[in-house]
Coordinates of C-alpha atoms in Angstrom, one line a residue:
X1 CA 19.4 -24.0 -29.5
X2 CA 17.1 -23.3 -26.4
X3 CA 13.5 -22.1 -26.7
X4 CA 13.0 -18.4 -27.2
X5 CA 12.3 -16.1 -24.3
X6 CA 9.1 -17.0 -22.6
X7 CA 7.3 -14.1 -21.1
X8 CA 6.1 -14.4 -17.5
X9 CA 2.4 -15.4 -17.5
X10 CA 0.6 -12.5 -15.5
X11 CA -2.7 -13.5 -13.7
X12 CA -4.7 -10.6 -12.3
X13 CA -6.0 -11.3 -8.4
X14 CA -9.0 -9.0 -7.9
X15 CA -8.8 -9.9 -4.0
X16 CA -8.8 -6.6 -2.4
X17 CA -7.4 -4.9 -5.5
X18 CA -3.9 -6.6 -5.7
X19 CA -2.3 -8.1 -8.7
X20 CA -0.3 -11.4 -8.3
X21 CA 1.5 -12.7 -11.4
X22 CA 2.1 -16.5 -12.1
X23 CA 5.9 -16.5 -13.1
X24 CA 7.9 -18.7 -15.2
X25 CA 11.6 -18.5 -16.1
X26 CA 12.4 -16.3 -19.3
X27 CA 15.8 -17.1 -21.1
X28 CA 17.1 -17.3 -24.5
X29 CA 20.5 -18.0 -26.1
X30 CA 19.8 -15.6 -28.8
X31 CA 18.3 -11.8 -28.6
X32 CA 14.4 -11.8 -28.8
X33 CA 11.9 -8.9 -28.1
X34 CA 8.8 -9.4 -26.3
X35 CA 6.6 -6.3 -25.2
X36 CA 6.4 -5.6 -21.4
X37 CA 2.8 -5.8 -19.7
X38 CA 2.8 -3.3 -17.0
X39 CA -0.5 -3.3 -15.2
X40 CA -1.9 0.2 -14.6
X41 CA -4.4 0.9 -12.0
X42 CA -7.2 3.1 -12.6
X43 CA -7.9 6.0 -10.0
X44 CA -10.3 4.8 -7.6
X45 CA -14.2 5.7 -7.7
X46 CA -15.1 7.6 -5.1
X47 CA -18.3 7.6 -2.7
X48 CA -15.8 9.1 -0.1
X49 CA -16.4 10.2 3.3
X50 CA -14.6 12.8 5.4
X51 CA -14.3 13.6 8.9
X52 CA -14.4 16.4 11.2
X53 CA -13.6 14.0 14.2
X54 CA -14.7 14.7 17.7
X55 CA -14.9 12.1 20.3
X56 CA -16.7 11.9 23.5
X57 CA -14.6 11.9 26.5
X58 CA -15.1 9.7 29.7
X59 CA -16.4 13.2 31.4
X60 CA -19.1 13.4 28.7
X61 CA -20.2 9.8 29.0
X62 CA -20.4 9.7 32.7
X63 CA -22.5 13.0 32.5
X64 CA -25.0 11.4 29.8
X65 CA -25.3 8.4 32.1
X66 CA -26.3 10.4 35.1
X67 CA -28.8 12.4 33.3
X68 CA -30.4 9.1 31.6
X69 CA -34.1 9.3 31.5
X70 CA -36.2 6.4 31.6
X71 CA -36.1 6.4 27.8
X72 CA -34.0 3.2 26.6
X73 CA -32.8 5.6 23.5
X74 CA -31.0 8.0 25.5
X75 CA -27.4 6.0 24.9
X76 CA -28.4 6.3 21.0
X77 CA -29.2 10.1 21.3
X78 CA -26.1 11.0 23.2
X79 CA -23.9 9.1 20.5
X80 CA -25.2 11.3 18.0
X81 CA -24.6 14.5 19.6
X82 CA -21.6 16.4 18.8
X83 CA -21.9 19.7 20.5
X84 CA -20.1 18.9 23.6
X85 CA -17.8 16.3 22.2
X86 CA -14.1 16.6 22.3
X87 CA -11.2 15.3 19.9
X88 CA -9.9 11.7 21.0
X89 CA -8.1 11.9 24.1
X90 CA -6.7 10.1 27.1
X91 CA -3.6 11.1 29.2
X92 CA -2.1 13.0 26.2
X93 CA -4.3 15.7 24.8
X94 CA -3.7 14.6 21.2
X95 CA -4.0 10.8 21.9
X96 CA -7.5 8.6 21.1
X97 CA -9.1 7.0 24.3
X98 CA -8.7 3.7 23.5
X99 CA -9.8 2.2 26.7
X100 CA -13.2 4.2 26.0
X101 CA -13.2 2.7 22.7
X102 CA -12.5 -0.7 23.4
X103 CA -15.5 -0.5 26.2
X104 CA -17.8 0.9 23.6
X105 CA -16.9 -1.9 21.1
X106 CA -17.7 -4.3 23.8
X107 CA -21.1 -2.9 24.1
X108 CA -21.6 -2.7 20.4
X109 CA -20.8 -6.2 19.8
X110 CA -22.4 -7.3 23.1
X111 CA -19.2 -9.5 23.7
X112 CA -18.2 -11.6 26.5
X113 CA -14.7 -10.3 26.3
X114 CA -12.4 -7.9 24.2
X115 CA -8.5 -8.5 24.4
X116 CA -5.9 -6.4 23.1
X117 CA -3.5 -8.6 20.8
X118 CA -1.4 -6.0 19.2
X119 CA -1.0 -2.0 19.4
X120 CA 1.2 0.5 17.7
X121 CA 1.0 4.2 18.7
X122 CA 3.7 5.6 16.7
X123 CA 2.6 7.6 13.9
X124 CA 2.9 6.6 10.5
X125 CA 2.7 9.6 7.8
X126 CA 1.0 8.2 4.7
X127 CA 1.7 11.4 2.8
X128 CA 5.0 12.0 3.7
X129 CA 6.1 13.1 0.3
X130 CA 2.9 14.9 -0.5
X131 CA 2.7 18.7 0.0
X132 CA -0.7 20.2 0.7
X133 CA -2.1 17.2 3.0
X134 CA -1.2 15.3 5.8
X135 CA -2.8 11.9 6.2
X136 CA -1.5 10.2 9.5
X137 CA -2.2 6.9 11.3
X138 CA -2.0 8.4 14.9
X139 CA -2.0 4.4 16.1
X140 CA -4.1 1.3 15.6
X141 CA -5.2 -1.6 17.8
X142 CA -5.9 -5.1 17.0
X143 CA -8.6 -6.9 19.3
X144 CA -9.8 -10.4 19.6
X145 CA -13.5 -10.7 20.4
X146 CA -15.1 -13.3 22.0
X147 CA -18.6 -14.8 22.1
X148 CA -20.6 -11.9 20.8
X149 CA -24.2 -11.2 19.6
X150 CA -25.8 -13.5 16.9
X151 CA -26.6 -10.1 14.9
X152 CA -22.9 -9.9 13.9
X153 CA -22.3 -13.5 12.6
X154 CA -22.2 -12.4 9.2
X155 CA -19.4 -9.8 9.9
X156 CA -17.4 -12.4 11.5
X157 CA -17.5 -15.7 9.3
X158 CA -21.0 -16.9 10.1
X159 CA -20.0 -17.3 13.8
X160 CA -20.3 -15.7 16.8
X161 CA -17.6 -17.4 19.0
X162 CA -14.5 -15.4 17.7
X163 CA -13.5 -12.6 15.5
X164 CA -11.1 -9.5 15.1
X165 CA -11.2 -5.8 14.9
X166 CA -8.4 -3.7 13.6
X167 CA -9.0 0.0 14.3
X168 CA -6.8 2.8 13.1
X169 CA -7.1 6.3 14.6
X170 CA -6.8 8.6 11.2
X171 CA -6.0 12.4 11.0
X172 CA -6.6 14.3 7.4
X173 CA -5.0 17.7 7.7
X174 CA -5.3 19.9 4.7
X175 CA -2.3 22.2 5.0
X176 CA -2.7 23.9 1.4
X177 CA -4.7 27.1 0.6
X178 CA -7.3 25.1 -1.5
X179 CA -10.1 22.7 -0.9
X180 CA -8.8 18.8 -1.3
X181 CA -10.7 15.6 -1.9
X182 CA -9.3 12.6 -0.5
X183 CA -10.4 9.1 -0.8
X184 CA -10.3 7.8 2.8
X185 CA -10.4 4.3 2.0
X186 CA -7.6 2.4 4.0
X187 CA -8.2 -1.1 2.4
X188 CA -6.0 -3.8 4.4
X189 CA -5.0 -7.2 2.9
X190 CA -3.0 -10.1 4.3
X191 CA -0.8 -12.6 2.2
X192 CA -2.8 -15.6 1.2
X193 CA -5.9 -14.4 2.9
X194 CA -9.1 -15.2 1.1
X195 CA -11.7 -13.3 3.4
X196 CA -12.4 -9.5 2.4
X197 CA -11.2 -7.1 5.1
X198 CA -13.8 -4.0 4.5
X199 CA -14.6 -0.8 6.8
X200 CA -17.7 -1.3 9.0
X201 CA -18.9 2.0 10.5
X202 CA -21.3 0.4 12.9
X203 CA -18.2 -0.7 14.9
X204 CA -17.8 2.9 16.1
X205 CA -20.0 5.8 17.0
X206 CA -21.0 7.9 14.4
X207 CA -19.5 10.9 15.8
X208 CA -16.2 9.1 16.0
X209 CA -16.1 7.3 12.4
X210 CA -13.8 9.3 10.1
X211 CA -16.0 7.9 7.0
X212 CA -19.3 9.1 8.5
X213 CA -17.8 12.4 9.6
X214 CA -16.3 13.2 6.3
X215 CA -19.1 11.8 4.1
X216 CA -21.7 13.5 5.9
X217 CA -20.6 16.5 8.1
X218 CA -18.1 17.4 5.2
X219 CA -19.9 16.7 2.2
X220 CA -16.7 15.0 0.9
X221 CA -14.6 17.8 0.9
X222 CA -11.7 18.7 3.2
X223 CA -11.5 22.8 3.4
X224 CA -8.2 24.7 3.4
X225 CA -6.7 24.6 6.6
X226 CA -9.2 21.9 7.9
X227 CA -8.2 18.9 10.2
X228 CA -10.4 15.9 10.6
X229 CA -9.8 12.9 13.1
X230 CA -11.8 9.8 13.8
X231 CA -11.8 5.9 14.2
X232 CA -11.7 3.5 11.1
X233 CA -12.6 0.1 12.2
X234 CA -12.0 -3.1 10.2
X235 CA -13.8 -6.6 11.2
X236 CA -11.7 -9.7 10.8
X237 CA -12.9 -13.4 10.7
X238 CA -11.2 -16.2 12.4
X239 CA -9.6 -17.1 8.9
X240 CA -8.1 -14.1 8.6
X241 CA -6.8 -13.9 12.1
X242 CA -5.0 -17.2 11.5
X243 CA -3.2 -15.4 8.3
X244 CA -2.3 -12.6 10.4
X245 CA -0.8 -14.9 13.0
X246 CA 1.3 -16.9 10.1
X247 CA 2.3 -13.6 8.4
X248 CA 2.6 -11.2 10.8
X249 CA 1.9 -8.3 8.8
X250 CA -0.6 -6.7 6.5
X251 CA -0.4 -4.3 3.5
X252 CA -2.5 -0.9 3.5
X253 CA -3.3 1.0 0.5
X254 CA -2.9 4.5 1.1
X255 CA -5.6 7.1 0.2
X256 CA -5.6 9.1 -3.2
X257 CA -6.1 12.8 -3.1
X258 CA -7.6 15.0 -5.6
X259 CA -7.8 18.8 -6.1
X260 CA -11.3 18.5 -7.7
X261 CA -14.6 17.1 -6.8
X262 CA -14.8 15.5 -10.3
X263 CA -11.8 13.3 -9.5
X264 CA -10.4 13.5 -12.8
X265 CA -6.6 12.4 -13.6
X266 CA -5.3 15.6 -14.0
X267 CA -6.5 16.7 -10.8
X268 CA -5.1 13.8 -9.1
X269 CA -2.5 15.3 -6.2
X270 CA -1.6 12.0 -4.8
X271 CA -2.0 8.6 -6.1
X272 CA -2.5 5.6 -3.3
X273 CA 0.5 3.5 -2.6
X274 CA 1.0 0.4 -0.4
X275 CA 2.5 0.2 2.9
X276 CA 3.3 -2.6 5.2
X277 CA 1.4 -2.6 8.7
X278 CA 2.7 -5.1 11.2
X279 CA 0.1 -6.8 13.3
X280 CA 2.2 -8.8 15.8
X281 CA 6.0 -8.5 17.1
X282 CA 6.7 -11.1 14.0
X283 CA 5.3 -8.7 11.7
X284 CA 7.4 -5.8 13.4
X285 CA 10.6 -8.0 12.8
X286 CA 9.4 -8.7 9.1
X287 CA 9.2 -5.2 8.5
X288 CA 12.5 -4.6 10.2
X289 CA 14.3 -6.9 7.9
X290 CA 12.4 -5.9 4.7
X291 CA 13.9 -2.2 5.3
X292 CA 17.1 -3.5 4.1
X293 CA 15.9 -4.6 0.7
X294 CA 14.2 -1.9 -2.0
X295 CA 10.5 -2.1 -2.1
X296 CA 9.9 -4.3 -5.2
X297 CA 6.4 -6.3 -4.6
X298 CA 8.0 -9.3 -3.7
X299 CA 9.3 -7.6 -0.4
X300 CA 6.4 -5.0 -0.2
X301 CA 3.7 -7.9 -0.2
X302 CA 5.6 -10.4 1.8
X303 CA 6.1 -13.3 -0.6
X304 CA 8.7 -14.8 1.1
X305 CA 12.4 -14.6 2.0
X306 CA 15.2 -13.0 0.4
X307 CA 19.0 -13.3 0.6
X308 CA 21.2 -10.6 -0.7
X309 CA 23.6 -11.8 -3.2
X310 CA 25.0 -8.4 -4.4
X311 CA 24.5 -4.9 -3.9
X312 CA 26.3 -2.0 -6.0
X313 CA 26.1 1.8 -5.8
X314 CA 26.8 2.7 -9.5
X315 CA 25.6 6.5 -9.9
X316 CA 25.9 6.3 -13.8
X317 CA 24.3 9.1 -15.7
X318 CA 23.8 9.4 -19.4
X319 CA 22.2 12.4 -20.6
X320 CA 20.4 12.6 -24.4
X321 CA 18.2 15.4 -25.9
X322 CA 17.6 17.0 -22.4
X323 CA 16.6 13.6 -20.4
X324 CA 19.3 12.4 -18.1
X325 CA 18.6 8.9 -16.6
X326 CA 20.7 7.8 -13.6
X327 CA 21.6 4.3 -12.4
X328 CA 21.6 4.9 -8.9
X329 CA 22.3 1.3 -7.5
X330 CA 20.9 -2.3 -7.6
X331 CA 20.2 -5.2 -5.6
X332 CA 20.4 -8.8 -6.4
X333 CA 18.6 -11.2 -4.4
X334 CA 18.0 -15.0 -4.0
X335 CA 14.3 -15.6 -3.5
X336 CA 12.8 -18.2 -1.4
X337 CA 8.8 -17.9 -1.7
X338 CA 6.7 -18.8 1.2
X339 CA 3.8 -21.2 1.1
X340 CA 1.4 -18.9 -0.4
X341 CA 3.5 -17.8 -3.5
X342 CA 5.5 -21.2 -3.8
X343 CA 3.1 -22.3 -6.7
X344 CA 3.8 -19.2 -8.8
X345 CA 7.6 -20.0 -8.9
X346 CA 7.1 -23.8 -9.5
X347 CA 8.7 -23.5 -12.9
X348 CA 11.9 -21.9 -11.3
X349 CA 13.2 -25.7 -10.4
X350 CA 16.7 -24.1 -10.1
X351 CA 15.8 -21.3 -7.8
X352 CA 15.0 -17.5 -8.6
X353 CA 16.9 -14.5 -8.3
X354 CA 15.4 -11.0 -8.8
X355 CA 17.4 -7.7 -9.6
X356 CA 16.1 -4.5 -8.5
X357 CA 17.6 -1.4 -9.9
X358 CA 17.0 2.1 -8.5
X359 CA 16.9 4.6 -11.4
X360 CA 16.4 8.6 -11.4
X361 CA 14.9 10.5 -14.1
X362 CA 15.6 14.0 -14.8
X363 CA 13.3 15.4 -17.5
X364 CA 14.6 18.5 -19.0
X365 CA 13.0 18.2 -22.1
X366 CA 9.9 20.2 -23.5
X367 CA 7.5 16.9 -23.1
X368 CA 6.2 14.9 -20.2
X369 CA 7.9 11.5 -19.6
X370 CA 5.2 8.6 -19.3
X371 CA 7.2 7.4 -16.2
X372 CA 5.5 4.0 -15.5
X373 CA 5.9 2.9 -19.0
X374 CA 9.6 3.1 -19.3
X375 CA 10.5 0.0 -20.5
X376 CA 13.6 -2.2 -19.5
X377 CA 15.8 -4.8 -21.1
X378 CA 18.7 -6.8 -19.3
X379 CA 21.1 -8.5 -21.6
X380 CA 23.7 -11.2 -20.1
X381 CA 26.7 -11.5 -22.2
X382 CA 24.7 -10.3 -25.0
X383 CA 23.0 -13.7 -25.2
X384 CA 20.2 -13.9 -22.6
X385 CA 17.6 -11.1 -22.6
X386 CA 15.5 -10.5 -19.8
X387 CA 12.3 -8.1 -19.7
X388 CA 11.4 -5.9 -16.7
X389 CA 8.5 -7.4 -14.8
X390 CA 6.1 -4.7 -14.3
X391 CA 4.1 -6.2 -11.6
X392 CA 6.9 -6.8 -9.4
X393 CA 7.7 -3.2 -9.6
X394 CA 6.1 -0.9 -6.7
X395 CA 3.3 1.2 -7.7
X396 CA 4.1 4.9 -8.7
X397 CA 2.6 7.7 -6.7
X398 CA 2.8 9.6 -10.2
X399 CA 2.8 7.9 -13.5
X400 CA 3.9 10.9 -15.5
X401 CA 7.3 13.3 -15.1
X402 CA 6.5 16.6 -16.0
X403 CA 9.1 18.6 -18.2
X404 CA 11.7 20.3 -15.8
X405 CA 10.9 17.8 -12.9
X406 CA 13.1 15.1 -11.8
X407 CA 11.5 11.4 -10.2
X408 CA 12.7 8.0 -9.0
X409 CA 11.4 4.6 -9.7
X410 CA 12.6 0.9 -9.7
X411 CA 12.9 -1.6 -12.1
X412 CA 13.0 -5.4 -11.7
X413 CA 14.1 -8.3 -13.5
X414 CA 13.5 -12.1 -12.7
X415 CA 15.8 -14.8 -13.6
X416 CA 15.8 -18.4 -12.8
X417 CA 19.1 -20.0 -11.0
X418 CA 20.4 -22.0 -13.7
X419 CA 21.1 -18.7 -16.1
X420 CA 22.2 -16.8 -13.3
X421 CA 24.8 -19.4 -12.2
X422 CA 26.0 -19.5 -15.7
X423 CA 26.1 -15.8 -16.5
X424 CA 27.1 -14.5 -13.0
X425 CA 30.4 -13.4 -14.0
X426 CA 29.8 -12.0 -17.3
X427 CA 28.8 -8.7 -18.6
X428 CA 25.3 -7.5 -17.9
X429 CA 24.0 -4.6 -19.6
X430 CA 20.7 -2.6 -18.9
X431 CA 18.8 -0.8 -21.7
X432 CA 16.1 1.8 -20.8
X433 CA 13.4 2.9 -23.3
X434 CA 11.8 6.1 -22.2
X435 CA 8.7 7.6 -24.1
X436 CA 6.6 10.8 -23.9
X437 CA 2.7 10.7 -22.8
X438 CA 2.2 10.7 -27.0
X439 CA 4.3 7.2 -26.5
X440 CA 7.1 8.9 -28.7
X441 CA 10.8 7.8 -27.9
X442 CA 12.6 10.6 -25.6
X443 CA 16.1 11.0 -26.4
X444 CA 18.3 9.4 -29.1
X445 CA 17.7 5.8 -30.4
X446 CA 19.9 3.3 -28.5
X447 CA 21.2 6.0 -26.1
X448 CA 20.4 4.5 -22.7
X449 CA 22.6 1.5 -22.2
X450 CA 24.2 0.9 -19.0
X451 CA 27.1 -1.6 -18.0
X452 CA 25.5 -2.9 -14.6
X453 CA 28.8 -5.6 -14.3

């Protein structure tokens, strides 16, 4: 008899707030029960900053230069003036003046050269599924900086020869009739990167920094009907630039939004999620290819290549005591981890396969469903049991599903190649165990069994 099911060992990586599990194959020839560890992210603490963005145009800057007195601080005074400023604009009224920003960046860093490595001016709506607020990346640039002032060496890896700057042009727009409290951090990570990527407001004028304006001018509140726009710069070390070149893509954590300045869980309007951000043409290709796969963590965080083995539209629904669960579809993929994650699959000597299941929950009970705590068990031929890998499942925007509402999520199951090959043609049955926010079962016992194959 083979060993009982081995639960995957989960290692928390604190780098930039991401979780990276160390994985091991889990299989057994008899049924076992292992509780699923699904890591919950806590609501971010906020020392947030808001924006009422107004960016100086070339005409304003030229005017200030013409009226410049012998006082050497005239430029600094001009930087802090907002009365005569306009929203970021170039040829289009609603577009940021990137040429002016690049010139100012070179001036701030006293750099010999600032070169554009990549740009994307296609707007990205980070709050598409959230009513009441628009959080939009209007565009972003990735610059390479050469030979800059020694005062900046600590920011760029203790050297002054080469560095990078990623700059997002951000709009926050409150479309609701109440004040909102977003947390305007746009944390960005790159697979395998060991250097922190953090916002540095010194790389932009105060009058153009979305963080500075949000925190100082708006005192951390986005009033009903208000719109704010500004830049969000991220300095990049040479080591990180190498990772960007190798990976081509990064991961951005979108802001959380609250309806109260207390930032309590019950006032959470939108929980931050992760999206993929390309920084090279290679990254664009990776993002396009990833669009064909379900957004589990392996895909979202670019752990490696996937090969589609099977994709099935199931649309099977089971209802019990007011709760309806529908298996919409599933994808089975063969995994080929990249160099940064290969060690985490070292125990998968015969390869690794990932089953990602798309599930819809319709909660017509009188209790709230604890959506993020629904456990899943996959039985192969009623002999081998796999338990859902919570840390390979994408973060849920809302952890709870209130009574009377509907929501979808993904469940993932990781299996070793040898077991998959042995049971590929056998019966596969998925059991889901929903519970309410008091951790009591929803639906009848043993109600939610689905035949996948």
